[in-house]
Tab-separated table of N, CA and C in Angstrom:
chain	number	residue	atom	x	y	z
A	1242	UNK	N	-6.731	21.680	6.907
A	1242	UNK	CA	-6.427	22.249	5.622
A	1242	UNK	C	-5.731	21.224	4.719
A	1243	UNK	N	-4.932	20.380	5.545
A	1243	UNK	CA	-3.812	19.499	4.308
A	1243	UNK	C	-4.826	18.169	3.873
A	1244	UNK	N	-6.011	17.913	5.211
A	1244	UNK	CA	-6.989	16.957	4.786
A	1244	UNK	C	-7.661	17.378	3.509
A	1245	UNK	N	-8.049	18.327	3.902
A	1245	UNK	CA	-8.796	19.115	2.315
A	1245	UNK	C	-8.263	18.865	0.865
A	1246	UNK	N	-6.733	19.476	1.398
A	1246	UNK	CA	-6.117	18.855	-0.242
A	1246	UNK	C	-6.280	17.751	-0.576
A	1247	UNK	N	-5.898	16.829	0.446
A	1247	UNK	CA	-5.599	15.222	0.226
A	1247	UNK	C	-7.018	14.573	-0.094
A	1248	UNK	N	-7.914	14.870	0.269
A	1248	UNK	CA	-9.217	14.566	0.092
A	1248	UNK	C	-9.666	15.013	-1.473
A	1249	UNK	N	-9.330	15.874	-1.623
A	1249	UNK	CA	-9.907	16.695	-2.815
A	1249	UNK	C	-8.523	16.039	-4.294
A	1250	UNK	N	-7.792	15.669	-4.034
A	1250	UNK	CA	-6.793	14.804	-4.958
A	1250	UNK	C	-7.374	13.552	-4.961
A	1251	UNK	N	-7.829	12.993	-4.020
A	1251	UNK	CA	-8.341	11.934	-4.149
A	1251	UNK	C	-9.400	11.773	-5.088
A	1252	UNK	N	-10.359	12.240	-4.663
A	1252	UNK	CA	-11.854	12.644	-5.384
A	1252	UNK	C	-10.989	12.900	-6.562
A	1253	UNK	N	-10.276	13.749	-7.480
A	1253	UNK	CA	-9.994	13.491	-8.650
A	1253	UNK	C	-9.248	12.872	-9.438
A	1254	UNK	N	-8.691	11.871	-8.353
A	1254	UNK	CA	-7.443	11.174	-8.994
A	1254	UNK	C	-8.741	9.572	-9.862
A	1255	UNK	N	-9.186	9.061	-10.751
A	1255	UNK	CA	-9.505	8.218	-11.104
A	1255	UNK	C	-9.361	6.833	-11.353
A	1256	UNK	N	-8.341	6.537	-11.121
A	1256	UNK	CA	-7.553	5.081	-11.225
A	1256	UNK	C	-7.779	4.218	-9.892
A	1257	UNK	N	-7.311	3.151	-9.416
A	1257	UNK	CA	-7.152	2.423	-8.482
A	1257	UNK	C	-6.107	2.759	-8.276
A	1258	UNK	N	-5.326	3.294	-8.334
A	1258	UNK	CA	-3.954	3.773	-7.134
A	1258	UNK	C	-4.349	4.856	-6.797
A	1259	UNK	N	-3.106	5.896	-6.149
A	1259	UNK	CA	-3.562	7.323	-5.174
A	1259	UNK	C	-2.479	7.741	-6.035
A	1260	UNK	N	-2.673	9.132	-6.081
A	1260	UNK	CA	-1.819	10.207	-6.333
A	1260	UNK	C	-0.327	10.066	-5.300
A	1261	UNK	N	0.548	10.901	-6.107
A	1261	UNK	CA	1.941	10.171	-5.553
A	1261	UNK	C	2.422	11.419	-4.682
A	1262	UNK	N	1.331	12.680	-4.726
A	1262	UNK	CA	1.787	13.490	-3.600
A	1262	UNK	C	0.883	12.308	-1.921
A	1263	UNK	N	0.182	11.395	-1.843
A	1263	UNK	CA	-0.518	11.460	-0.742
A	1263	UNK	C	0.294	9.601	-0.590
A	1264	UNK	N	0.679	9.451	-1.671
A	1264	UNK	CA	1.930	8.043	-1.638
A	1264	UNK	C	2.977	8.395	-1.106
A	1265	UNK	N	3.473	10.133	-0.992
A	1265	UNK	CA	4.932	10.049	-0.264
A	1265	UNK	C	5.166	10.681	1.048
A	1266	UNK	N	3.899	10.739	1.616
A	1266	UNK	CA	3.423	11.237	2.895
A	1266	UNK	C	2.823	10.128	3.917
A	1267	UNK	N	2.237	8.893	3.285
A	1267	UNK	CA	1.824	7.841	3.848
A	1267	UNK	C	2.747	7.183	4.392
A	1268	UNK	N	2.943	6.244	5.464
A	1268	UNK	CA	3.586	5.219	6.459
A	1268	UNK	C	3.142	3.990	6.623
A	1269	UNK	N	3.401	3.008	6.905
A	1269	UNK	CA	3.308	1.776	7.254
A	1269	UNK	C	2.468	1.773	8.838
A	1270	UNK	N	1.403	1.461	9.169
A	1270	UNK	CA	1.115	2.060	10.514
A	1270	UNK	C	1.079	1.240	11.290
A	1271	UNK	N	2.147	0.470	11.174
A	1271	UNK	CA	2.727	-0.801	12.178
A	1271	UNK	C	4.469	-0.345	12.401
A	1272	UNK	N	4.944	-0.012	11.353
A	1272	UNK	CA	6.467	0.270	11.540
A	1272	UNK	C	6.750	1.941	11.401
A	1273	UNK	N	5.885	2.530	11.198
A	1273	UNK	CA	5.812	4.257	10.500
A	1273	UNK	C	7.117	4.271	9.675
A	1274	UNK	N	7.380	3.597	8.720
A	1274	UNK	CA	8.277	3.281	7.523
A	1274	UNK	C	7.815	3.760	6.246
A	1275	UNK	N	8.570	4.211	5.305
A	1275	UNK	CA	7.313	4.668	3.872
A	1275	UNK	C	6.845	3.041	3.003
A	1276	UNK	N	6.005	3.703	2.892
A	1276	UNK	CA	5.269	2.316	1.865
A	1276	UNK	C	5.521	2.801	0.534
A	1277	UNK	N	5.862	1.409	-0.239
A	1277	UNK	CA	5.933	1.707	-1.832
A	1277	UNK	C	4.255	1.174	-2.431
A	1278	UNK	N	4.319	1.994	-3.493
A	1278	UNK	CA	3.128	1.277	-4.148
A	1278	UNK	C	3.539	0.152	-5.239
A	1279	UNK	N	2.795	-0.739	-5.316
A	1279	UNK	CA	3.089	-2.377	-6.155
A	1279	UNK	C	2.005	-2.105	-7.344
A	1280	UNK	N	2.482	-1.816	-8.372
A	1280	UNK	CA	1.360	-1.726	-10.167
A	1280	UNK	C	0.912	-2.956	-9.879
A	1281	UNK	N	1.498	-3.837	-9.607
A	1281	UNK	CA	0.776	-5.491	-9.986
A	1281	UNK	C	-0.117	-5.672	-9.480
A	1282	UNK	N	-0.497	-5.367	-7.927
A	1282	UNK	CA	-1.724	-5.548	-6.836
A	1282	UNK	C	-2.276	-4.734	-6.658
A	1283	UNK	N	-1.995	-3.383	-7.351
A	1283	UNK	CA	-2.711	-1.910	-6.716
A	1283	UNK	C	-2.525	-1.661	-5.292
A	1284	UNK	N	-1.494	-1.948	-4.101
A	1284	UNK	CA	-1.694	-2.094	-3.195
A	1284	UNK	C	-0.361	-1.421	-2.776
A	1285	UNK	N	-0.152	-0.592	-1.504
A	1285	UNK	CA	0.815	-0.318	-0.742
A	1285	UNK	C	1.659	-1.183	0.148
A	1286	UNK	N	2.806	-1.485	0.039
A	1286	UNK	CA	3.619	-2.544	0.599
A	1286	UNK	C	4.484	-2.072	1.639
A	1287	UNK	N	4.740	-2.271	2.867
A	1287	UNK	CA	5.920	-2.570	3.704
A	1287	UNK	C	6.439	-3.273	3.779
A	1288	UNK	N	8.035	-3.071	3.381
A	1288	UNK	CA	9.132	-3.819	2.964
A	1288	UNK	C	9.502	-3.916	4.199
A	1289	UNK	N	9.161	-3.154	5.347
A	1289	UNK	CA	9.761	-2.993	6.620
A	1289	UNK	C	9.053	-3.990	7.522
A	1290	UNK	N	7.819	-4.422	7.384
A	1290	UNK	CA	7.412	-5.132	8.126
A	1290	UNK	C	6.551	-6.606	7.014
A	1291	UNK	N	7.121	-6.719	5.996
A	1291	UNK	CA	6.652	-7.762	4.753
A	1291	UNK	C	4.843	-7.588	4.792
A	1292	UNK	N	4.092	-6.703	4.257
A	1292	UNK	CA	2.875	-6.377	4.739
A	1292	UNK	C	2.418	-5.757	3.538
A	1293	UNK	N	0.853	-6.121	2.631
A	1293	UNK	CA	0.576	-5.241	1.879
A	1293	UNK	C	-0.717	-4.848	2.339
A	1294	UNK	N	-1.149	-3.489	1.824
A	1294	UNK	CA	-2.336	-2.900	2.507
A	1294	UNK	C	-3.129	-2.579	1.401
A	1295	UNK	N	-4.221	-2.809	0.834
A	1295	UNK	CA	-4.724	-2.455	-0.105
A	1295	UNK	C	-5.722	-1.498	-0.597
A	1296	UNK	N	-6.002	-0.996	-1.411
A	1296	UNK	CA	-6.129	0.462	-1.698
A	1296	UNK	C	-7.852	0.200	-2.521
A	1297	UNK	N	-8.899	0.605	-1.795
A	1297	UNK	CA	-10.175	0.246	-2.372
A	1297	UNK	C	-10.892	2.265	-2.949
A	1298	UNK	N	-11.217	1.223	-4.315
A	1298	UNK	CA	-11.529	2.926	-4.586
A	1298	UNK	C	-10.812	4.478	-4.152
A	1299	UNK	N	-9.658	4.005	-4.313
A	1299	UNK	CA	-8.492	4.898	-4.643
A	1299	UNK	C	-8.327	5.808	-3.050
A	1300	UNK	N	-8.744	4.612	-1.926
A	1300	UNK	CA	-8.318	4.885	-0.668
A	1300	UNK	C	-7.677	4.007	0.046
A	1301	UNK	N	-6.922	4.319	0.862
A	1301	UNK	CA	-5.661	3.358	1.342
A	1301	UNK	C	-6.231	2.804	2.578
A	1302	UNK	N	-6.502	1.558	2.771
A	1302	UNK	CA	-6.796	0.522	3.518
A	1302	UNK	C	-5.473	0.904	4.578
A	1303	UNK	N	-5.597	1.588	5.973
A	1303	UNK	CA	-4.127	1.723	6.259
A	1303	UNK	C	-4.091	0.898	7.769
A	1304	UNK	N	-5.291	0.163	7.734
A	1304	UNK	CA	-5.907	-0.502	9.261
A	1304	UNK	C	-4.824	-1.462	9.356
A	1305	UNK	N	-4.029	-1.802	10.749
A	1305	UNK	CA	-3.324	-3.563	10.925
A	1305	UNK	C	-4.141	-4.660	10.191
A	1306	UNK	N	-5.531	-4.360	10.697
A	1306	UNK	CA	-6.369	-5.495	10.546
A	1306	UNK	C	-6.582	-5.705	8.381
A	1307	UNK	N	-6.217	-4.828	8.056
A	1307	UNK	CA	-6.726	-4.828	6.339
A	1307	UNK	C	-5.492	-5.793	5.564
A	1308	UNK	N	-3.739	-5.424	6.662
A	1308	UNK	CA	-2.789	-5.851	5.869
A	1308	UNK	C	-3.070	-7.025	5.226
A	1309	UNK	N	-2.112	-7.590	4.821
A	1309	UNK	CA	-1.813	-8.873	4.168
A	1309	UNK	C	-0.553	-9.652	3.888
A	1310	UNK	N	0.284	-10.920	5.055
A	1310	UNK	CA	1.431	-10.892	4.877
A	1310	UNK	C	2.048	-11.534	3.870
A	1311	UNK	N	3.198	-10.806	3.130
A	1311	UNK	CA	3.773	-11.098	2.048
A	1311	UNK	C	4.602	-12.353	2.276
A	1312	UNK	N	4.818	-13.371	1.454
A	1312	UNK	CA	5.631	-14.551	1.507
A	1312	UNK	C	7.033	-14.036	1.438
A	1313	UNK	N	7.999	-15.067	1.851
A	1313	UNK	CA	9.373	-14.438	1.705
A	1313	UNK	C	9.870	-13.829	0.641
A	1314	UNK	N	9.433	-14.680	-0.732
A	1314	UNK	CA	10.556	-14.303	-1.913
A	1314	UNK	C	9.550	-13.131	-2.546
A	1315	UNK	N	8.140	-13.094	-1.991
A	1315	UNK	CA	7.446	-11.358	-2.695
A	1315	UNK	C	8.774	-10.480	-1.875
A	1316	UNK	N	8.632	-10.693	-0.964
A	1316	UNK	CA	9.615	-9.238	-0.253
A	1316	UNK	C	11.069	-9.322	-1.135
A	1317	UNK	N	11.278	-10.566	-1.177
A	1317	UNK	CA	12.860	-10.399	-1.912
A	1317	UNK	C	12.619	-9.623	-3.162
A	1318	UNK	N	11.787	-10.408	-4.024
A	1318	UNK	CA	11.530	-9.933	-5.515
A	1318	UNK	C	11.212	-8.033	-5.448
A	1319	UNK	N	10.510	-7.761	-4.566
A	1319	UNK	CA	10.108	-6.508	-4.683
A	1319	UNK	C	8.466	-6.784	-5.213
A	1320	UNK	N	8.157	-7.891	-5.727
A	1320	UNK	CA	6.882	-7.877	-5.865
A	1320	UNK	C	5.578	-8.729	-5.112
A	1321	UNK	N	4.411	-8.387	-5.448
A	1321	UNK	CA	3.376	-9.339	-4.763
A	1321	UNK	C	2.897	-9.811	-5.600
A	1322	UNK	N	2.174	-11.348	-5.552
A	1322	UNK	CA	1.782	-11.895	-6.113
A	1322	UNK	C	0.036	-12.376	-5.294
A	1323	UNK	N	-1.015	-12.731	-5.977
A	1323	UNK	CA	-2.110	-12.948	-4.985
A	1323	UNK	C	-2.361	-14.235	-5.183
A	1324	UNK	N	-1.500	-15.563	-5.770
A	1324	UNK	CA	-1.110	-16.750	-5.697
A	1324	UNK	C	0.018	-17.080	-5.723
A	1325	UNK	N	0.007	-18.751	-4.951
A	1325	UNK	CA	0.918	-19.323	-4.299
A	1325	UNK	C	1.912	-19.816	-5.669
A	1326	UNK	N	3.087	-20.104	-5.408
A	1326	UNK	CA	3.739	-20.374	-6.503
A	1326	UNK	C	3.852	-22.073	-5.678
A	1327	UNK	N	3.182	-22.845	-7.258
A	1327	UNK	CA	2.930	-24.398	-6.982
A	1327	UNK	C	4.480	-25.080	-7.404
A	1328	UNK	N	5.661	-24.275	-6.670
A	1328	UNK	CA	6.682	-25.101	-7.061
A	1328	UNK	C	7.369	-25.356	-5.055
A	1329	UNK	N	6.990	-24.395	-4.279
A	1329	UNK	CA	7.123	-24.621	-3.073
A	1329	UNK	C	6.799	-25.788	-2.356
């Protein structure tokens, strides 16, 4: 039944992110920690394990294998970036 909802929000949510009822029910599925969502990458982040997971056609990539590990100062900043900063 709760798949139904979540499925059926999906299907009408239109954007590249997810609706923020199925954003505050989701986990990190390496640390089961909540994930924030990042505007900049469209992508769900664990701050708990420095990890972003990304969200294709407004579904959450939630596989180990999909993550992507964040550099140190994305986790500090709070943000991701999908290039290297050429001052390192």
């Amino acid at each position: 039944r709760t798949m139904r909802r979540t499925t059926a929000l999906l299907l009408r949510h239109g954007g590249g992110g997810i609706p923020q009822a199925l954003a505050d029910v989701l986990v990190c599925p390496l640390s089961k920690k909540p994930l924030r969502y990042c505007e900049a990458s469209g992508s769900l982040v664990s701050d708990a394990v420095g990890m972003s997971f990304p969200i294709v056609d407004g579904i959450p990539c939630l596989l180990p294998k999909d993550g992507k590990l964040l550099e140190d100062h994305q986790r500090e900043s709070g943000h991701e970036t999908s290039s290297r900063d050429s001052s390192d």
